[in-house]
Short mmCIF file of N, CA and C in Angstrom, two decimals:
data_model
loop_
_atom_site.label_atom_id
_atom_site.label_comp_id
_atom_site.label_asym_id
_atom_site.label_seq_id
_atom_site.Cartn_x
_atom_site.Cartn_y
_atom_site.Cartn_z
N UNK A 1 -21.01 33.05 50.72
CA UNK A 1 -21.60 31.84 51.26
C UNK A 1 -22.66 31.27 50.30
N UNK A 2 -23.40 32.32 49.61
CA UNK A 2 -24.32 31.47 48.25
C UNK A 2 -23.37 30.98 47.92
N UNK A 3 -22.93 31.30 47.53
CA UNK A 3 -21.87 30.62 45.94
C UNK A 3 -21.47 29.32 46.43
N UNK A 4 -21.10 29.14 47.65
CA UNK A 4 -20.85 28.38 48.40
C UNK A 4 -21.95 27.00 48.17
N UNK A 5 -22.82 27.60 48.58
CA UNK A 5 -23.92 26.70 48.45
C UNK A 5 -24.65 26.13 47.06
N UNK A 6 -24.14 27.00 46.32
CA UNK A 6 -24.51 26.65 44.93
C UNK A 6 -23.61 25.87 44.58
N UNK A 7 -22.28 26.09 44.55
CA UNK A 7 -21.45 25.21 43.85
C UNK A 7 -21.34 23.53 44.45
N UNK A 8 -21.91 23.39 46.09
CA UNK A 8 -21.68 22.10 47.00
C UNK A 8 -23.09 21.46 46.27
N UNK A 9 -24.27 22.45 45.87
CA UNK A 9 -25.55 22.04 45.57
C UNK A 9 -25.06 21.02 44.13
N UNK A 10 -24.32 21.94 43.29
CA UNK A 10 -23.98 21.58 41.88
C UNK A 10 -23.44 20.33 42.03
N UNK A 11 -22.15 19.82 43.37
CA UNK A 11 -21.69 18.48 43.56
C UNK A 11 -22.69 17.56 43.63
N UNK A 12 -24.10 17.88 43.94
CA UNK A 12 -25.01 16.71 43.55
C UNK A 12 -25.12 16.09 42.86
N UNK A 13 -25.29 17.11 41.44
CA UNK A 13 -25.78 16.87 40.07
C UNK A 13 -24.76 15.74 39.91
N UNK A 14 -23.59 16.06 39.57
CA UNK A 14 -22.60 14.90 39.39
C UNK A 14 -23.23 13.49 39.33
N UNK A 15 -23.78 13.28 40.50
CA UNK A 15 -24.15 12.13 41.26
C UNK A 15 -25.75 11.99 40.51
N UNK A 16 -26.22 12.57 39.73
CA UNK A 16 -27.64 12.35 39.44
C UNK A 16 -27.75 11.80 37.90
N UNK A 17 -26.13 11.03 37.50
CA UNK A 17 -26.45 10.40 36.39
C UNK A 17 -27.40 9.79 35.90
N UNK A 18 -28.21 10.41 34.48
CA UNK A 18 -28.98 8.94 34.15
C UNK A 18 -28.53 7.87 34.01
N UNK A 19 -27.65 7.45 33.23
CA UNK A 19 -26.74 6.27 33.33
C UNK A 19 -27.37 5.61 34.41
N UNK A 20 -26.72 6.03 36.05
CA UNK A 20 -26.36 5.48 36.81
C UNK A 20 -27.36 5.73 37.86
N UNK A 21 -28.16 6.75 37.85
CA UNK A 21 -29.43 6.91 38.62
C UNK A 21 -29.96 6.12 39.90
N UNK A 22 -29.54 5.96 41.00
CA UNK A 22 -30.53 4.60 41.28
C UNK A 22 -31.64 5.93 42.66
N UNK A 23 -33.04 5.53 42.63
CA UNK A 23 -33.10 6.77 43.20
C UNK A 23 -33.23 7.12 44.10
N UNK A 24 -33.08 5.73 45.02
CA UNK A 24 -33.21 6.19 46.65
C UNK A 24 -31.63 6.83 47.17
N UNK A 25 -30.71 6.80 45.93
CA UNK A 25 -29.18 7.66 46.71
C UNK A 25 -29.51 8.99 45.95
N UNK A 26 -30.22 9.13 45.51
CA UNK A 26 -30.43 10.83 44.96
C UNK A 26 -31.35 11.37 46.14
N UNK A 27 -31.99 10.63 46.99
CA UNK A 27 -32.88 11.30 47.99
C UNK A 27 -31.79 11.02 49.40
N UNK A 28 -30.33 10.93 49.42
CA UNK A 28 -29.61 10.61 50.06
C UNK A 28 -28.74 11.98 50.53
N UNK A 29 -27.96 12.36 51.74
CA UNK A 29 -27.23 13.16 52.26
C UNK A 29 -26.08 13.59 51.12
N UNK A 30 -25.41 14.52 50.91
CA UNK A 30 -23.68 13.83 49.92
C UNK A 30 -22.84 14.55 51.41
N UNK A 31 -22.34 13.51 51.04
CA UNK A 31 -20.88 13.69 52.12
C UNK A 31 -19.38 13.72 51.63
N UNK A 32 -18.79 14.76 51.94
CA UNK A 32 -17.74 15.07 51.33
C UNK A 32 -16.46 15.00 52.39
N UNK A 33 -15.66 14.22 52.53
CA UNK A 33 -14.56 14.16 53.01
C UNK A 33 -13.25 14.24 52.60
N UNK A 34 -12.74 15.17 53.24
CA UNK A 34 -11.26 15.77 52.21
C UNK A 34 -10.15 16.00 53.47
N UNK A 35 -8.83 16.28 53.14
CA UNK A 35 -7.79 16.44 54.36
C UNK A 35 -8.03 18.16 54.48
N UNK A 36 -8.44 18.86 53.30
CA UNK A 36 -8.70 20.59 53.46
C UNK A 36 -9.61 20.69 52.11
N UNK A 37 -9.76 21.95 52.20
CA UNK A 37 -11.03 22.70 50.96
C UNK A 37 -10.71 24.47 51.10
N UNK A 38 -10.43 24.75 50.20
CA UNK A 38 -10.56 25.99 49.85
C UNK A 38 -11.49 26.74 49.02
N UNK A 39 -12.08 27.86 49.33
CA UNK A 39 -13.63 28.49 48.42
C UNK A 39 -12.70 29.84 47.80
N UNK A 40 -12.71 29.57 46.19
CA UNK A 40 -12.52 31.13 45.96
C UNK A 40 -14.08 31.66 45.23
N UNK A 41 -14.58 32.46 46.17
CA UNK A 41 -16.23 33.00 46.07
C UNK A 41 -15.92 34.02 44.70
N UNK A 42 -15.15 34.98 45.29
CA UNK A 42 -14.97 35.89 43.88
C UNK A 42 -14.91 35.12 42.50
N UNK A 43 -14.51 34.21 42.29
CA UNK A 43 -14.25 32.73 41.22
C UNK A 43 -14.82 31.98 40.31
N UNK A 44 -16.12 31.99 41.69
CA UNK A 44 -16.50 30.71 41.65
C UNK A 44 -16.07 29.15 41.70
N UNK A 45 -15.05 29.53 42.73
CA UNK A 45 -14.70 27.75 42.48
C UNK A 45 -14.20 27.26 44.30
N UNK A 46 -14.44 25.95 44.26
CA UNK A 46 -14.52 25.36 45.56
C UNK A 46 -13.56 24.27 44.75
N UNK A 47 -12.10 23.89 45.71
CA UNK A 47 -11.45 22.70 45.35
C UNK A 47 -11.21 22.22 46.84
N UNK A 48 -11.33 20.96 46.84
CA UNK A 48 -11.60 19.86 48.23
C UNK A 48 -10.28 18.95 47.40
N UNK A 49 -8.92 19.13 48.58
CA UNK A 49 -8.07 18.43 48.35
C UNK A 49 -7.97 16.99 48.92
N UNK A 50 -7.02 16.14 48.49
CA UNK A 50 -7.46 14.99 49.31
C UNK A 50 -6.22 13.93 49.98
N UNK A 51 -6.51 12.84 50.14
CA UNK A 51 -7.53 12.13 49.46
C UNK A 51 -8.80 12.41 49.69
N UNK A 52 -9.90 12.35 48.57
CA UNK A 52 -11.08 13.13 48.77
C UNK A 52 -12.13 11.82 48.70
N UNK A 53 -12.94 11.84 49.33
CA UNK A 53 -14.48 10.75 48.88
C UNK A 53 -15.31 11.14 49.18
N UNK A 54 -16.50 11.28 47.99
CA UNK A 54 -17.78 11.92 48.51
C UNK A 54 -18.63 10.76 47.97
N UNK A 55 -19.70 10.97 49.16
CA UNK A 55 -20.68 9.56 49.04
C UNK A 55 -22.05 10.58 49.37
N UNK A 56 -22.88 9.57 48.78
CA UNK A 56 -24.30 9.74 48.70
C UNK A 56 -25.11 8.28 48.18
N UNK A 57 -25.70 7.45 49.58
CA UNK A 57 -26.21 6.68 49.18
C UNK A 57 -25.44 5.35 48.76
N UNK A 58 -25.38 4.44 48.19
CA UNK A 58 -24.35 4.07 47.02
C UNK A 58 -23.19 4.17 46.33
N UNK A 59 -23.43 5.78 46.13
CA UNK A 59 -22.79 6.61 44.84
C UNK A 59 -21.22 6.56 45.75
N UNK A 60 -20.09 6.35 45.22
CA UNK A 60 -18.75 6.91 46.20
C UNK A 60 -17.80 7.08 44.79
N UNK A 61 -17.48 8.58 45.27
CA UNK A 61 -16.21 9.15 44.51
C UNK A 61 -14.95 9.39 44.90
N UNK A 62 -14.10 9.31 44.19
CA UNK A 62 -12.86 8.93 45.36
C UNK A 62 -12.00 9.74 44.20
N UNK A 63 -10.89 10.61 44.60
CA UNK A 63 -9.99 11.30 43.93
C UNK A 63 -8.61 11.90 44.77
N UNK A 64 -7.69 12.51 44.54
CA UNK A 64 -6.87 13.07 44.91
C UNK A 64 -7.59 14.43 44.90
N UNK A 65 -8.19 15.16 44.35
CA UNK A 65 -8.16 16.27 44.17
C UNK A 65 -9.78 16.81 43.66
N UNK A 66 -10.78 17.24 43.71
CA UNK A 66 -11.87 17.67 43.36
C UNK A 66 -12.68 18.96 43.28
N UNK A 67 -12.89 19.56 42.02
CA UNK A 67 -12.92 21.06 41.93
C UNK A 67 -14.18 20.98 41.61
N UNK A 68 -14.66 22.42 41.75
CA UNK A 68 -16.82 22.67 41.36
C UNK A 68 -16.30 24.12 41.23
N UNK A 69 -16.43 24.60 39.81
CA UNK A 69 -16.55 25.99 39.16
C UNK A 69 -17.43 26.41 38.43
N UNK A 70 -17.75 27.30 38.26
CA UNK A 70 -18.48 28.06 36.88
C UNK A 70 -17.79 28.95 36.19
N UNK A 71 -17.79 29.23 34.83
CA UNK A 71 -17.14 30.26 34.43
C UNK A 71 -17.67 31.45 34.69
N UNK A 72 -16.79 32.15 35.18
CA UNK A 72 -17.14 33.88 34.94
C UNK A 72 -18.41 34.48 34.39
N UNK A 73 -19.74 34.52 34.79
CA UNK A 73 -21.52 35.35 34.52
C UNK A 73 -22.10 34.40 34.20
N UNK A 74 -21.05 32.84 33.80
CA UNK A 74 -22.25 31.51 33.61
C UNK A 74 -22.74 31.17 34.86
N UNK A 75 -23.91 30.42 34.72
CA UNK A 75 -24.79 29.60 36.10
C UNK A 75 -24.20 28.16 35.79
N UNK A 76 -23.98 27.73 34.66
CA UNK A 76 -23.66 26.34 34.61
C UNK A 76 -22.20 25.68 34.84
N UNK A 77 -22.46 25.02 35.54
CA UNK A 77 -21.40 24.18 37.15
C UNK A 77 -20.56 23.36 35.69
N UNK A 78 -18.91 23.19 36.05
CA UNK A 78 -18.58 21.68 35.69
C UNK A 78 -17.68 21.55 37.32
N UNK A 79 -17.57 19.97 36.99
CA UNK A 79 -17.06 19.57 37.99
C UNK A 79 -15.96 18.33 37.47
N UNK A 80 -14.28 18.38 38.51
CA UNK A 80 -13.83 17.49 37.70
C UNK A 80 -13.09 17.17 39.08
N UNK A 81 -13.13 15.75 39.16
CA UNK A 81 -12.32 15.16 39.98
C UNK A 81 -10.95 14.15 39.22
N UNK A 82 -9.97 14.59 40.13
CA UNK A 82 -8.81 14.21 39.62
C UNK A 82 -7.90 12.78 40.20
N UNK A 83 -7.03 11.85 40.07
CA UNK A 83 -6.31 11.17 40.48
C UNK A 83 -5.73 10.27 39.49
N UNK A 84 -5.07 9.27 40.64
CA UNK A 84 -4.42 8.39 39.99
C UNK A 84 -4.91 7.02 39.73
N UNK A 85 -6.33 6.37 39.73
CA UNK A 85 -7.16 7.19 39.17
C UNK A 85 -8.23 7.48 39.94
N UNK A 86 -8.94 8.14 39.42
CA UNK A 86 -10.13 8.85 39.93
C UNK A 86 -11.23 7.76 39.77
N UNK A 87 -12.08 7.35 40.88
CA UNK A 87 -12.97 6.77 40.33
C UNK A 87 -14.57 7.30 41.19
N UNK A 88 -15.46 6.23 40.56
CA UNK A 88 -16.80 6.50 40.66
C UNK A 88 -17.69 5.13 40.70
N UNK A 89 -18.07 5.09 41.77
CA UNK A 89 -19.20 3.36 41.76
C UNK A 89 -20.73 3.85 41.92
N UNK A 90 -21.19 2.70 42.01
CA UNK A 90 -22.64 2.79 42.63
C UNK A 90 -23.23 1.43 42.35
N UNK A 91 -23.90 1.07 43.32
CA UNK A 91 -24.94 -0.28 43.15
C UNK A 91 -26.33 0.20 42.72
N UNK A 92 -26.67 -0.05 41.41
CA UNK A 92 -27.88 0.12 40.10
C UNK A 92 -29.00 -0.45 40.93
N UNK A 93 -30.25 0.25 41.02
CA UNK A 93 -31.42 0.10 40.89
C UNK A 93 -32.04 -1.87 41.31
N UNK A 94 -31.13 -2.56 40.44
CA UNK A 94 -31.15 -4.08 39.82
C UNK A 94 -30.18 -4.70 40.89
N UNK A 95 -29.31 -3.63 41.70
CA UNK A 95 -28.46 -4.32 42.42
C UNK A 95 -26.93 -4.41 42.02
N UNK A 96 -26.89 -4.54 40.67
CA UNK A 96 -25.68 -4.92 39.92
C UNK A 96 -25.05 -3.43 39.80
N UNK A 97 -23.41 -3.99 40.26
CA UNK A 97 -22.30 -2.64 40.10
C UNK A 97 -21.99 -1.74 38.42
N UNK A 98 -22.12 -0.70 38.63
CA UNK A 98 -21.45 -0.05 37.89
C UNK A 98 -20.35 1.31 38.62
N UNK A 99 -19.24 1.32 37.73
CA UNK A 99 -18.01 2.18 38.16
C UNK A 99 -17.34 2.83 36.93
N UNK A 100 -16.92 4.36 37.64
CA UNK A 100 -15.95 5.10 36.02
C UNK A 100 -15.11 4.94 36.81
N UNK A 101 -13.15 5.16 35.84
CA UNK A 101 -12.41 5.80 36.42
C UNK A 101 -11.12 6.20 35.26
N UNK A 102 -10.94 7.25 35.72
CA UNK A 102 -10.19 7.72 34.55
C UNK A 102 -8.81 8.48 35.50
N UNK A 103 -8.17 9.39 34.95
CA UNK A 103 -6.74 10.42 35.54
C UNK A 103 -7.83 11.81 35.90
N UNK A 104 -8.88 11.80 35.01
CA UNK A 104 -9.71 12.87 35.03
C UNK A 104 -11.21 12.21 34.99
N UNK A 105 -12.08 12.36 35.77
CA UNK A 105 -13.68 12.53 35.65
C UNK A 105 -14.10 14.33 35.75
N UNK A 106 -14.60 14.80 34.50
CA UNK A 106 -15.04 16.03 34.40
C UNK A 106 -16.88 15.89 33.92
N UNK A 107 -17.59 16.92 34.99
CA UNK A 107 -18.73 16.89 34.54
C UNK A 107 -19.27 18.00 34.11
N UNK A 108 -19.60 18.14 33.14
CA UNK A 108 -19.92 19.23 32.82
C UNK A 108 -21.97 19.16 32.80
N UNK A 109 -22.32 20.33 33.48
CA UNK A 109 -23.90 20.50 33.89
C UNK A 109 -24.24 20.82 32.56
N UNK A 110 -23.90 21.78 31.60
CA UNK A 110 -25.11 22.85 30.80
C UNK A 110 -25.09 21.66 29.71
N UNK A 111 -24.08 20.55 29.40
CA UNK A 111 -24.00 19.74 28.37
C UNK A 111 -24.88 18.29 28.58
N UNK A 112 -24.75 18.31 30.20
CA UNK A 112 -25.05 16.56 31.12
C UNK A 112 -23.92 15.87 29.93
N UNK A 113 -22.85 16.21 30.03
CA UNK A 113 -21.53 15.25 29.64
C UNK A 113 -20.52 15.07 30.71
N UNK A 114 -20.21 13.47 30.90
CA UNK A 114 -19.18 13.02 31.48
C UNK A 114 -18.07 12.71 30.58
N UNK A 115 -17.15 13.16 30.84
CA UNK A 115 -16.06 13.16 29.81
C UNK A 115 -14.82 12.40 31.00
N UNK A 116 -14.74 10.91 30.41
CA UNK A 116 -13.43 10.33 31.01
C UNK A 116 -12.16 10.33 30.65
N UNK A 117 -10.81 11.15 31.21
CA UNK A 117 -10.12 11.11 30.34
C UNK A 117 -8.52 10.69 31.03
N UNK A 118 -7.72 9.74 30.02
CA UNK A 118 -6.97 9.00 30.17
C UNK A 118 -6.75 7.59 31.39
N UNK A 119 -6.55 6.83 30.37
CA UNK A 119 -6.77 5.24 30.95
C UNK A 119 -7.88 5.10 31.86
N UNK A 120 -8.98 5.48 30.69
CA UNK A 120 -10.85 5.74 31.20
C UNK A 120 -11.03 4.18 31.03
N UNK A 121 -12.00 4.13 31.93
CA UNK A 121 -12.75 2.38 31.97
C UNK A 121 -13.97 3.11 32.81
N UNK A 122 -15.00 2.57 31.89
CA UNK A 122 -16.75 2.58 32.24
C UNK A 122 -17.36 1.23 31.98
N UNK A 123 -17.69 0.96 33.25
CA UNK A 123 -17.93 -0.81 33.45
C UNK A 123 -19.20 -0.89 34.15
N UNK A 124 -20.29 -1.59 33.40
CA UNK A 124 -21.71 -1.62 33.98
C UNK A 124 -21.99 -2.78 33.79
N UNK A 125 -22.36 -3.76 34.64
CA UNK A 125 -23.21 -4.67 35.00
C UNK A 125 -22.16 -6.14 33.99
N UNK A 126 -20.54 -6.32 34.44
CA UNK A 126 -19.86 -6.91 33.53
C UNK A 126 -19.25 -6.43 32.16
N UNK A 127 -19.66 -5.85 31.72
CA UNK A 127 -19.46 -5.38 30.55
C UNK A 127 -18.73 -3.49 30.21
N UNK A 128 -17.69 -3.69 29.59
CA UNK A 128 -17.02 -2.67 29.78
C UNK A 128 -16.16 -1.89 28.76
N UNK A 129 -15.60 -0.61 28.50
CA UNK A 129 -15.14 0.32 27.33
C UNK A 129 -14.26 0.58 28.06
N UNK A 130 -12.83 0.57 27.39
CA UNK A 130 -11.59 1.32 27.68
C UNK A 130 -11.43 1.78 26.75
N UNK A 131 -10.18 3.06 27.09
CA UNK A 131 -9.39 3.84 26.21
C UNK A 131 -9.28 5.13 26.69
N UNK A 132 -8.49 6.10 26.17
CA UNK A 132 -7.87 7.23 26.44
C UNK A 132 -8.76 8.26 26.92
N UNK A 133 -9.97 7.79 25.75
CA UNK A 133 -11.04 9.01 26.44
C UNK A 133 -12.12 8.84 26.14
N UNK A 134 -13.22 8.46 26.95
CA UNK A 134 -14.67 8.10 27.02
C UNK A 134 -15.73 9.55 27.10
N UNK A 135 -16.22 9.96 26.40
CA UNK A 135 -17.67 11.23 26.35
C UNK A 135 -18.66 10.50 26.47
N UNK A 136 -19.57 10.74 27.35
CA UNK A 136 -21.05 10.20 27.33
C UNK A 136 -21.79 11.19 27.79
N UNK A 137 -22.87 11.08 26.98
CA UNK A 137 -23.81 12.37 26.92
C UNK A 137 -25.13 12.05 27.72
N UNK A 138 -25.27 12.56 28.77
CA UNK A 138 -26.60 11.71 29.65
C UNK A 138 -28.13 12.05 29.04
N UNK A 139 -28.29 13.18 28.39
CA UNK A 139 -29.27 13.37 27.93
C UNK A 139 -29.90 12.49 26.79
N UNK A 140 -28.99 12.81 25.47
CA UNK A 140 -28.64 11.84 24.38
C UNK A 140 -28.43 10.44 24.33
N UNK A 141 -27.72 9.90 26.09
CA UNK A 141 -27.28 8.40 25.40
C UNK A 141 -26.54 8.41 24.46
N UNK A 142 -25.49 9.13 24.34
CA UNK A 142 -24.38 8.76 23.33
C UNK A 142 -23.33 8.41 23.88
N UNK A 143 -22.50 7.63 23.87
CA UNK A 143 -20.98 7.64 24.01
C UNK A 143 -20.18 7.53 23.21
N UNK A 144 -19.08 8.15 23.17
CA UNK A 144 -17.89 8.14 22.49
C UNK A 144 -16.15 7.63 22.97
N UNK A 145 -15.78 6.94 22.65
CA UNK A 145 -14.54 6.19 23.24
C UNK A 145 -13.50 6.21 22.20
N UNK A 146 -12.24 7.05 22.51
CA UNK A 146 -10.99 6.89 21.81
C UNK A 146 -10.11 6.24 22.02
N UNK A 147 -8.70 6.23 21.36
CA UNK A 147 -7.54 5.78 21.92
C UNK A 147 -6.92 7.58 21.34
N UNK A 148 -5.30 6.46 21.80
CA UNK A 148 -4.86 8.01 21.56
C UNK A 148 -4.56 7.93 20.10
N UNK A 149 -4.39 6.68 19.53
CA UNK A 149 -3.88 6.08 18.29
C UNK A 149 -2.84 5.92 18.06
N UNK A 150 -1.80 5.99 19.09
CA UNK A 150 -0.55 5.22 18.50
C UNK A 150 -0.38 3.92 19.26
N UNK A 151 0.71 3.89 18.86
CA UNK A 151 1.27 2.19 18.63
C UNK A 151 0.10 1.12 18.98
N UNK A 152 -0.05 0.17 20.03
CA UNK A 152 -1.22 -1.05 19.99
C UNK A 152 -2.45 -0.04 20.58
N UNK A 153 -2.65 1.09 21.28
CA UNK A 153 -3.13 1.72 21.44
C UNK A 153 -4.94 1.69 21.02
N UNK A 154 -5.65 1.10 21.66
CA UNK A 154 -6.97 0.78 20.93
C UNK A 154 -8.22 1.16 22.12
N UNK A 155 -9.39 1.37 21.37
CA UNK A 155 -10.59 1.33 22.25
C UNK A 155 -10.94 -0.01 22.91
N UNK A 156 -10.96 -0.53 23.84
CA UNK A 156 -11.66 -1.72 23.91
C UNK A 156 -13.08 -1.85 24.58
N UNK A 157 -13.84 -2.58 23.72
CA UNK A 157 -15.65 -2.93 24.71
C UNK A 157 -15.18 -4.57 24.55
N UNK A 158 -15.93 -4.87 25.83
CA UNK A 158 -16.61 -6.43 26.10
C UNK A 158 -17.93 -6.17 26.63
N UNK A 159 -18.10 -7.01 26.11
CA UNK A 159 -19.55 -6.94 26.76
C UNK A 159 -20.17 -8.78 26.50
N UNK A 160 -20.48 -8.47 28.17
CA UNK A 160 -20.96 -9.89 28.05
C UNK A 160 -22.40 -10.73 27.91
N UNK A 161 -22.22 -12.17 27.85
CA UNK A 161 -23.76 -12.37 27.17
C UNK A 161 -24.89 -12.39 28.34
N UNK A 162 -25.64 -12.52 27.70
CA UNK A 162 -26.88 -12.14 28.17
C UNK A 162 -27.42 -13.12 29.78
N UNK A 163 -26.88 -13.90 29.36
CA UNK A 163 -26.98 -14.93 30.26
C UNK A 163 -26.22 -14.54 31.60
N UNK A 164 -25.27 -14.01 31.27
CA UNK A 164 -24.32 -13.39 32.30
C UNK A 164 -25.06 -11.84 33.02
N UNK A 165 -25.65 -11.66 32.05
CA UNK A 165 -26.57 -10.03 32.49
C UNK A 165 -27.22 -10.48 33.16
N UNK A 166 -28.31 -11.33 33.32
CA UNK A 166 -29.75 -11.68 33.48
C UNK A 166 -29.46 -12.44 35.30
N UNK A 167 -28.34 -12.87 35.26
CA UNK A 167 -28.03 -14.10 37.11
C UNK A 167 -26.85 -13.99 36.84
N UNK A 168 -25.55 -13.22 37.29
CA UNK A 168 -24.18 -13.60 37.61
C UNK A 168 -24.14 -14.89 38.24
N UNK A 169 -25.16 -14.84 39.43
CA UNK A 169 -25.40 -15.79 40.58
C UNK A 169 -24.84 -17.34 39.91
N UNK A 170 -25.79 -17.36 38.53
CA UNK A 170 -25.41 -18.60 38.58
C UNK A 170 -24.61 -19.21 37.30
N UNK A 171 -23.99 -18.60 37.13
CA UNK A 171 -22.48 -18.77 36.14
C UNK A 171 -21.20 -18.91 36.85
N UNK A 172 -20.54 -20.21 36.95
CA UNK A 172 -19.28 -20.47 37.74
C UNK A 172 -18.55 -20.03 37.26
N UNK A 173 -17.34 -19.35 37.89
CA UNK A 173 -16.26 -18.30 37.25
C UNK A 173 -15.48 -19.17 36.25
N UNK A 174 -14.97 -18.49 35.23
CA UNK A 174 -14.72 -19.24 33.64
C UNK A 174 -13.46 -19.77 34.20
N UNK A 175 -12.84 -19.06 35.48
CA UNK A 175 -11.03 -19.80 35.70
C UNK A 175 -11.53 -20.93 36.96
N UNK A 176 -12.39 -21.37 37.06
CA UNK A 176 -12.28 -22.37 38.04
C UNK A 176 -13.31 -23.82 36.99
N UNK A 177 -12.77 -24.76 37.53
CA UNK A 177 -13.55 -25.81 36.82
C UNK A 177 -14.90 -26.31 37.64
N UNK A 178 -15.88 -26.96 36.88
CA UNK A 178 -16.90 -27.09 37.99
C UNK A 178 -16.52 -28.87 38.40
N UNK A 179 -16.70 -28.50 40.20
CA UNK A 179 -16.63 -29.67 40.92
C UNK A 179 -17.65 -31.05 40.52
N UNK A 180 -17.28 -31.98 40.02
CA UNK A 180 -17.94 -33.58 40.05
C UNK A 180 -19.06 -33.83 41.22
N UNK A 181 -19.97 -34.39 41.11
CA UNK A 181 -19.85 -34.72 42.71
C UNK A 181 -19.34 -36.17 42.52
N UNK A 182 -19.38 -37.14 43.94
CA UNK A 182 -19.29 -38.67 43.52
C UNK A 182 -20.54 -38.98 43.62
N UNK A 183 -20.49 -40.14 42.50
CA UNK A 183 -21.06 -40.86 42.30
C UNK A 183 -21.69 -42.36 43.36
N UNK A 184 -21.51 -41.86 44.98
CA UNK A 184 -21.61 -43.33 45.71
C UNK A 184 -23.07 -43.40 46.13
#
């Protein structure tokens, strides 16, 4: 039953991205909803089958499938939720959305690396990185984004201007034209 509790404790961390931080959902419940869950204690590992969504606050994870292990005499947790795809939101501090989602979201604790992998997209506040496989290092602030490299196969970032960061509110969507008024 520790182990238990350590490894559901460790599903926090997940959720305590700097990235994505906002901090009144870190002082929030996590709620885990799954169709079953199995604990192997001898293991260390807890997998919550699904469809699975765990929320805290904001934060909502959504997967087919979601595991919390340690290796064998380590203390340090990874955690990887699986689907088709797997994703991850939250409404920022500022209000404005950010979301991962990949085939795989794996977190690994002793590194604070999120590693997105295949047909990964990490999208914050408009602006966004695709490709095969996204690493971001929460401590560091690094990210790393591949393709797989074949055929058109590419990383892509957009990122938009500033103007667009600062008030979505008041930028009319680029596919609609802006209305006239009349002139009477």
């Amino acid at each position: 039953m520790k182990q238990n509790k350590i490894l559901l404790a460790s599903l926090m961390l997940i959720m305590s991205m700097g990235a994505f931080a906002k901090v009144a959902d870190l002082q929030q419940q996590v709620k885990i909803k799954a169709v079953s869950q199995t604990a192997d204690i001898k293991n260390n590992q807890i997998i919550f089958f699904g469809p699975v969504e765990v929320t805290q606050g904001s934060i909502k994870i959504q997967a087919a499938q979601l595991r919390a292990f340690s290796a064998d005499g380590e203390t340090s947790k990874t955690l990887v939720a699986t689907g088709n795809p797997a994703t991850y939101t939250q409404i920022l501090d500022d209000g404005r959305p950010a979301s991962a989602s990949a085939k795989e979201i794996r977190y690994d604790m002793a590194t604070r690396t999120l590693t997105l992998t295949g047909s990964a997209s990490l999208d914050q506040a408009g602006s966004q990185v695709t490709g095969n496989l996204i690493r971001y290092n929460i401590i560091q602030q690094k990210l790393i984004a591949e393709s797989t490299g074949s055929g058109d196969d590419r990383v892509i970032t957009i990122i938009q201007p500033e103007s667009y960061q600062d008030d979505p509110k008041t930028q009319p969507p680029a596919d609609k034209p802006v209305k006239e008024q009349d002139s009477q």
